[in-house]
Coordinates of C-alpha atoms in Angstrom, one line a residue:
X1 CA 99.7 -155.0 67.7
X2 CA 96.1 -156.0 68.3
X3 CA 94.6 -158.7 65.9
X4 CA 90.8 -158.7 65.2
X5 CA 88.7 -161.2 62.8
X6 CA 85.8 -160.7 61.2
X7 CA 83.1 -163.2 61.0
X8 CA 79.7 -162.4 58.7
X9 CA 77.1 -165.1 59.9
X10 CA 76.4 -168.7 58.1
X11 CA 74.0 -168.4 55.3
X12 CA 70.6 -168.2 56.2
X13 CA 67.0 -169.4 55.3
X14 CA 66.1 -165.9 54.0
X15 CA 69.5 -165.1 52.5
X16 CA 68.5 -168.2 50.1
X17 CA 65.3 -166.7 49.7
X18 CA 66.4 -163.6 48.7
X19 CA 64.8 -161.8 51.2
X20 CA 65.7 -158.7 53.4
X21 CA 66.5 -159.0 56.5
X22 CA 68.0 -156.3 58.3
X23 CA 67.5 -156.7 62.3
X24 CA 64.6 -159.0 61.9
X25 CA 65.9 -162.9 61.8
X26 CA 65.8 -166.4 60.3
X27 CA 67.6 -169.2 61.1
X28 CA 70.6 -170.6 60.0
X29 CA 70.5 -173.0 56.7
X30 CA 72.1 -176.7 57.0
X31 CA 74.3 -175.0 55.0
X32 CA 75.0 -171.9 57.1
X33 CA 75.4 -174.5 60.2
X34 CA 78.8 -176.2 58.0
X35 CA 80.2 -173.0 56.9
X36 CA 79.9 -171.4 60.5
X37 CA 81.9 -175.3 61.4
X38 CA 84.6 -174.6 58.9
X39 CA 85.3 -171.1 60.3
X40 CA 85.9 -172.7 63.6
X41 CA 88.1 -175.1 62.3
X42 CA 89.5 -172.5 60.5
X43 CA 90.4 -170.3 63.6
X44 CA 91.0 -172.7 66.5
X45 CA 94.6 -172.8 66.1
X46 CA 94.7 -169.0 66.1
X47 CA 94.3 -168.4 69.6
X48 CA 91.2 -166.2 69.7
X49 CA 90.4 -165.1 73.1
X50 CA 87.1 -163.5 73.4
X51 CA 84.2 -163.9 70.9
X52 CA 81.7 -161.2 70.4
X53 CA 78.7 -160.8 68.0
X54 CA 75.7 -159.5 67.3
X55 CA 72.7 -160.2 69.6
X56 CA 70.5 -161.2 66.2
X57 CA 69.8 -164.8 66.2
X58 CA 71.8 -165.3 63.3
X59 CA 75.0 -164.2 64.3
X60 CA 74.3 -166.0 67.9
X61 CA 74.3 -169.1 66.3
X62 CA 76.8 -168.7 64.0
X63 CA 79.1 -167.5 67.1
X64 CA 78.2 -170.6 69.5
X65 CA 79.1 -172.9 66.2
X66 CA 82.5 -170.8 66.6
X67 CA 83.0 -170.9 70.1
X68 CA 82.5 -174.5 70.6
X69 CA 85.5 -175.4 68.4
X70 CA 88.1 -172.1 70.2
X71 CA 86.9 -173.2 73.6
X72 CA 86.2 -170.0 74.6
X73 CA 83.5 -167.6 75.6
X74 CA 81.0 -165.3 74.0
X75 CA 80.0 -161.5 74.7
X76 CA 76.7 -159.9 72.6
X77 CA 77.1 -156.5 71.6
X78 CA 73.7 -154.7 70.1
X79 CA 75.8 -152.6 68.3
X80 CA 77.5 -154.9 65.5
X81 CA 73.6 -155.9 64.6
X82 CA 72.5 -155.4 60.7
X83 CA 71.3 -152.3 59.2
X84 CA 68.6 -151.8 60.3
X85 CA 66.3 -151.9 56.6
X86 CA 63.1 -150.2 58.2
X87 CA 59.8 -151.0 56.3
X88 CA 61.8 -152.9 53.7
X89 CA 62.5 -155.9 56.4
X90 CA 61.1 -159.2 55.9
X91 CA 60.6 -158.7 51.8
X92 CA 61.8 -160.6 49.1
X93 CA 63.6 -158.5 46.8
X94 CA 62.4 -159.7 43.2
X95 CA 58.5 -157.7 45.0
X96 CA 60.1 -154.4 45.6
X97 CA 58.4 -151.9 43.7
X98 CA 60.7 -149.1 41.7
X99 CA 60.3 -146.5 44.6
X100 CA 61.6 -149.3 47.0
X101 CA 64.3 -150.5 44.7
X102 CA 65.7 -147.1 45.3
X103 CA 65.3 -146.7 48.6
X104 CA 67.4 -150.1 48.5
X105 CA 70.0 -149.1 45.8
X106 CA 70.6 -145.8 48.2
X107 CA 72.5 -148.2 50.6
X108 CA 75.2 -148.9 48.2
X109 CA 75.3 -146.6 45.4
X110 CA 77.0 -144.0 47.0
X111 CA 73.9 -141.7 48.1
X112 CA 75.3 -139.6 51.0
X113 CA 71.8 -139.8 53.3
X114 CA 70.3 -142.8 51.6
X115 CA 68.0 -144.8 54.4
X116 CA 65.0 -147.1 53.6
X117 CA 62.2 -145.1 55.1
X118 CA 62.1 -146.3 59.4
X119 CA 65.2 -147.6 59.2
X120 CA 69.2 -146.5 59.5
X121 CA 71.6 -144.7 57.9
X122 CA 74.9 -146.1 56.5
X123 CA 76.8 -143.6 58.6
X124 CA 74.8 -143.9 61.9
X125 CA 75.5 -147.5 61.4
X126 CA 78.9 -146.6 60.8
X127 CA 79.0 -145.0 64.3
X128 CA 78.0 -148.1 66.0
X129 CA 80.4 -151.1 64.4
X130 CA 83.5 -148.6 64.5
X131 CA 82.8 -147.8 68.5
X132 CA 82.1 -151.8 69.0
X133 CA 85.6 -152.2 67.2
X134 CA 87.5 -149.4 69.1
X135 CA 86.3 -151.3 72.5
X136 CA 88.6 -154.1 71.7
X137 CA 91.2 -152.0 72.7
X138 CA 90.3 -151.8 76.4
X139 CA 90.7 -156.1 76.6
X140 CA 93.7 -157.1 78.1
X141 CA 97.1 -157.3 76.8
X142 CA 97.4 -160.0 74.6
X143 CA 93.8 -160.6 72.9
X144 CA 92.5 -162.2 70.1
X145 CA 89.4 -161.4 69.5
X146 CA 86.7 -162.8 66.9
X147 CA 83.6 -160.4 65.5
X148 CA 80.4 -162.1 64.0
X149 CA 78.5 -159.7 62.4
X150 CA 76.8 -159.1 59.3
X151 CA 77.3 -158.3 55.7
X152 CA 77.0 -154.3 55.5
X153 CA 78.0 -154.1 58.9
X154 CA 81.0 -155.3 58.0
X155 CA 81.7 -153.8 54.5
X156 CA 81.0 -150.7 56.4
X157 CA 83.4 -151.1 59.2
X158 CA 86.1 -152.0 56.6
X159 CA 84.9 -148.9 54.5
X160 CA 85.7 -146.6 56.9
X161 CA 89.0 -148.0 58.3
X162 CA 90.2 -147.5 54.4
X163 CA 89.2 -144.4 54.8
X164 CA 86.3 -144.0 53.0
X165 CA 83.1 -142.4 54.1
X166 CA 80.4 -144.8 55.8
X167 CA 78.0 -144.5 52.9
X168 CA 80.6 -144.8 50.1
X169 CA 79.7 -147.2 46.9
X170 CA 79.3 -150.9 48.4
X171 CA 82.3 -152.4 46.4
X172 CA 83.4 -155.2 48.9
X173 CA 81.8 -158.4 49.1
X174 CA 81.8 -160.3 52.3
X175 CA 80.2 -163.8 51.7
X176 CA 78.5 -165.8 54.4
X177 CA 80.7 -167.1 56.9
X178 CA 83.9 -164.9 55.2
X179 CA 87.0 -164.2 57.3
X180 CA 88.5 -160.8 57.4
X181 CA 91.0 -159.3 59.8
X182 CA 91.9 -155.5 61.0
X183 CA 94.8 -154.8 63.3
X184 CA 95.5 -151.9 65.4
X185 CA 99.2 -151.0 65.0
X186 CA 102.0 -148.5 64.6
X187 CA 104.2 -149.1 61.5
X188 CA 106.4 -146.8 59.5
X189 CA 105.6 -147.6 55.9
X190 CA 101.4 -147.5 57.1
X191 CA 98.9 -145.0 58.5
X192 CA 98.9 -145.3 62.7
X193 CA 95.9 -147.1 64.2
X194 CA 93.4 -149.5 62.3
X195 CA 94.7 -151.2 59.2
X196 CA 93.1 -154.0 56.8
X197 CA 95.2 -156.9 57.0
X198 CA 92.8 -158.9 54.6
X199 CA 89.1 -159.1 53.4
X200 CA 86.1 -161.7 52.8
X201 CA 88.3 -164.8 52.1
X202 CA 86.3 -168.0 52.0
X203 CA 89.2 -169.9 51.6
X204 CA 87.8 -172.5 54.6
X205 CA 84.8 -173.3 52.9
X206 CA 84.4 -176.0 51.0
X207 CA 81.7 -175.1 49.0
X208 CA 80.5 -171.5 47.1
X209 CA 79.5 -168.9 49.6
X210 CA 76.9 -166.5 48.2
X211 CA 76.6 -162.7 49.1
X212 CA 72.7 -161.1 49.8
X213 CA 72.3 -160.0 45.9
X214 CA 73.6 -163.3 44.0
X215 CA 72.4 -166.2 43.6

């Protein structure tokens, strides 16, 4: 059985903000900097093996906070960035006008080709996470590996190993700096392959973690 964890990044400046920020960037909040400390903590003892995240600033730091508490190295991979949010990126949410609201809302309502105009797709992001996920299967024998990505990167990637479609209703909330876990397994009582062992605890943190739409 192969064990995978799932790391979305600290908090940031513009998740406080309330701004969008697909695959553009801010840095990590004081904040964002402990909680990304407590996951390592958190993990250490586990035995993670191999570290990769997304090449976004965000996630980079949030992984080197990580892999200086496991000891261990760390891999980028382009393709567990962010949705990318096209002309949306960069805005703070409360100035969206009604026609970008929707564009916005398309993302998690449920809306089968819903995509902020220049940007991506839930299921071509989809695509991307579940192929970076299945490439964990080709480390050697005996990996742990740790994933920092991002918040509907995530959800989506979880989504779909439930078995839902990519751009299915967003009803799983991955805080900053969450832990989930998938493994790859055969079992008689569950479904062969990827299964979700558990989702967006925040147990480790010792302080509330906010999502991208509360605050």
């Amino acid at each position: 059985m192969l064990q995978v964890y799932l790391v979305r990044h600290g908090e940031t400046q513009w998740n406080a903000e309330r701004r969008i920020q697909g695959q553009s960037d801010s840095p990590l909040t004081a904040l964002g900097e402990r909680q990304a400390q407590q996951v390592g903590e958190r993990v250490r003892t586990l035995g993670i093996t191999h570290i990769i995240a997304s090449d976004l600033g965000r996630t980079r730091q949030t992984a080197e906070i990580i892999a200086s508490a496991c000891g261990c190295g760390i891999t980028f991979d382009p393709r567990l960035r962010e949705l990318d949010m096209g002309v949306l990126e960069q805005r703070f949410i409360d100035t969206l006008t009604e026609e970008e609201e929707l564009w916005r809302r398309q993302l998690v309502n449920g809306t089968p080709d819903g995509r902020i105009p220049q940007g991506e797709s839930m299921q071509e992001l989809g695509e991307r996470v579940r192929a970076a996920l299945q490439d964990c299967l080709e480390l050697p024998k005996g990996s742990r590996p740790l994933l920092v990505s991002h918040g509907i990167a995530l959800g989506c990637l979880v989504s779909t190993i439930l078995g839902l479609p990519a751009y299915a209703e967003r009803r799983l909330r991955l805080r900053n700096c969450s832990v989930s876990r998938v493994d790859y397994q055969e079992s008689q009582w569950l479904a062969p392959g990827w299964v979700v062992e558990s989702a967006g605890d925040v147990s480790h943190l010792d302080a509330p973690a906010l999502d991208e739409l509360q605050r």
